[in-house]
Amino acid sequence: MKIKCYGIGSPQYEDQIGWKIVERLKELELNQEIDYVILDRPGMRLIDEFYGYDLCVLFDAVIGVDAGEIVELEDLTIYAQQNLLSSHGFGVAEAVKLAEVLNRLPPKLLFYGVGAGNTRLINQGIESVIQLFLRRIDELV
Amino acid sequence: MTKTIAINVPAITRVEGEGALSLNIKQGKIENLQLKIYEPPRYFEKFLQGRHYNEVIDIVARICGICPVAYQMSAATAIEDCFNIQVSDWVSQMRQVLYCGEWVESHSLHIHLLALPDYYGYGSAIEMAKDYPQEVTRGMRIQGIGNRLISIFGKRSVHPVGACVGGFYSSPQVEEIKTLLDDLSEGIELANELCDFLLSIDLPKPKQNLFTVGLTDNKSYPILAGLIGSNTGFSCTAQEFEQYFQEFQVPYSTAKQCLFEDKAYLVGPLARLNLNYDFLPDNLKQKIANKMNIPSDNMFESIIARAIEISFAFQHAHQILSEYEETSFPNIEVKPRAGIGYGATEAPRGLLWHRYEIDDDGKIIDCDIIPPTSQNQAHIEQDLRYSLEHFGLDKPQEELRLHAEMVIRNYDPCISCSTHFLNLSINED
């Protein structure tokens, strides 16, 4: 099974959560062969990044939940805005939805989000996501 | 018709940034029409003051995530003008290549994600992709090649960091350019298909007298340099721009507007195509021959102009890079000197003008940036009046609203770029 982990975000404050999770996973040197990539607000480019992988795992900061709260999703498409106000709003959910429409989704896709809003809770959120991901990857592989 | 219609679009969809439209129709006539840009001013011109000239290139790139190269190139050429620097042929050519990447990615994004759904009656590109997967996939691939071009010279595709005053920080390796040439060849083919596809669409056909402004040099399809010319025969240098073009504030918008001697004017792909058609490659001229009139008097043909410019950009970049050689001198030595410099280049959305006043230490004393959306704003309002009357003011309100949004989107306005420094004069007794 070809696996790729995506740290999504930007260099701004808590938007780095996805990047930090991927950096931490790389340091762990897991037994499974996993490719890692850090992406700065990829928009539609995310779809090309799925190509050739059986399992794609996205890590990102999220809003709409409590700071530090962990979100695990298998279907992001329900969060896609149908009538975009701007291409600035073309985010991860919209890219996943477009990939689904174009039949370019990987066989399995997982999303882990950490609620932004409190910098002090970032490290706690990162470790929680990693534990959750490691348990899940053991089940899947 | 005696009724009064008030159409308010509180948030215009599928444009870059946030704006609104207010329209009042009374007794069959447009009484009031205002394109309201309510994004807060960005103050870039203010916080560039006191910065070293070398910081400017990376700061202005942050004005726009879609067209950062345009801001970098107008700034670099203005600062080099101030310091009386002539860049090498290698730098000049590679800057054109970098800029071609931006034309490709920006135009493709606008065509596929923002504009095209209008012509097929879809609310979004995602909806359209269900019925037109090949077309949307092709658009994404075209945009991807444009992004790769920017990444190679700019070192990353969003807010690139590879360019500097005097040139580039490094010269890409020949091997990298060889693989890029394969991508560009694919891009030429895909853009050819895109042009054919768009030329087959039955576009609305309102005709209007367009007053067009853009760079001209009477020998090429200019991107980076030239005089500022118009279809009325006017021309001036970037230095003379302020003598003829007046930027001013309207009370209902945080973005300034700009007029040429009190007249609204058009900048952007259709203006460029009208002004510089003769200097397109023959194959592109043949492609549009018998399918559209040049000069075009139909604003909706902007979508075709964008596709033609994607084709041009791929061909131009391929031509330059087919003889690519690495250089040990990707930039020239820069010695600051006090003065004022001017730069005008062709951003994807049109003419982008910069002015910098710099001191002996190379620090910015003052600057002014006039982006294409500011320049097009008055023309958008003028076009809306004309196009809505042509469309029929007696149409149902929802149809009028959708048509008005389509007219605005056709300009690819970048509202985030256009909201810049607001001068306030406060009198205290």
XYZ file of C-alpha atoms in Angstrom, chain A residues 4-104:
101
model
C 1.402 9.678 1.575
C 0.946 12.172 4.407
C 0.207 15.808 3.636
C 0.918 18.652 6.040
C -1.288 21.501 4.884
C -1.046 25.079 6.059
C 0.963 28.271 5.862
C 3.775 29.868 7.852
C 1.248 31.813 9.932
C 0.859 30.863 13.608
C -1.527 27.942 14.165
C -1.935 27.372 10.452
C 1.397 25.528 10.788
C -0.230 22.663 12.698
C -0.382 20.391 9.630
C 3.269 21.074 8.819
C 4.374 20.354 12.375
C 2.490 17.035 12.469
C 4.218 15.870 9.296
C 7.618 17.003 10.554
C 7.018 15.061 13.786
C 5.929 11.944 11.870
C 9.102 12.079 9.790
C 11.189 12.185 12.964
C 9.453 9.043 14.265
C 10.851 6.940 11.375
C 7.855 4.598 11.283
C 8.096 1.028 10.036
C 5.663 1.676 7.203
C 7.016 3.252 4.051
C 5.324 6.631 3.898
C 5.966 9.648 1.672
C 5.584 13.050 3.262
C 4.919 16.452 1.778
C 4.328 19.907 3.190
C 1.986 22.101 1.155
C 1.366 25.830 1.438
C -2.351 26.451 0.660
C -2.361 24.089 -2.318
C -5.866 24.758 -3.678
C -6.476 22.642 -6.776
C -2.827 21.499 -6.823
C -3.743 19.067 -4.054
C -5.527 16.863 -6.594
C -2.285 16.187 -8.504
C -0.616 15.238 -5.220
C -3.019 12.287 -4.763
C -1.882 10.558 -7.944
C -0.334 7.104 -7.477
C -1.183 6.630 -3.782
C -3.544 4.115 -2.133
C -3.905 5.983 1.134
C -3.669 9.762 1.449
C -3.697 11.317 4.909
C -4.255 15.056 5.244
C -3.313 17.054 8.355
C -4.521 20.623 8.735
C -5.674 23.255 11.196
C -9.445 23.694 11.386
C -11.848 26.274 12.730
C -15.385 25.704 13.969
C -14.339 23.385 16.805
C -12.692 24.149 20.154
C -9.010 25.041 20.138
C -6.940 21.856 20.347
C -9.938 19.590 19.600
C -9.154 16.733 17.216
C -11.267 16.005 14.163
C -10.991 12.734 12.194
C -12.913 12.540 8.926
C -13.145 10.128 6.035
C -15.475 12.254 3.927
C -14.474 15.876 3.538
C -16.693 16.534 0.547
C -19.695 17.515 2.659
C -17.725 20.544 3.822
C -17.074 21.860 0.306
C -18.747 25.147 -0.603
C -20.756 24.716 -3.760
C -20.915 28.403 -4.646
C -17.469 29.778 -3.989
C -17.206 33.448 -3.162
C -13.605 33.529 -4.360
C -10.789 31.262 -5.498
C -9.256 32.290 -2.162
C -11.963 30.083 -0.695
C -10.928 27.042 -2.723
C -9.595 25.027 0.165
C -8.934 21.400 1.030
C -12.599 20.365 1.126
C -13.258 21.950 -2.283
C -10.180 20.256 -3.777
C -11.308 16.870 -2.410
C -14.816 17.443 -3.758
C -13.446 18.350 -7.194
C -11.185 15.267 -7.103
C -14.251 13.144 -6.328
C -16.194 14.656 -9.249
C -13.246 14.082 -11.579
C -12.801 10.527 -10.279
C -9.314 11.347 -9.055
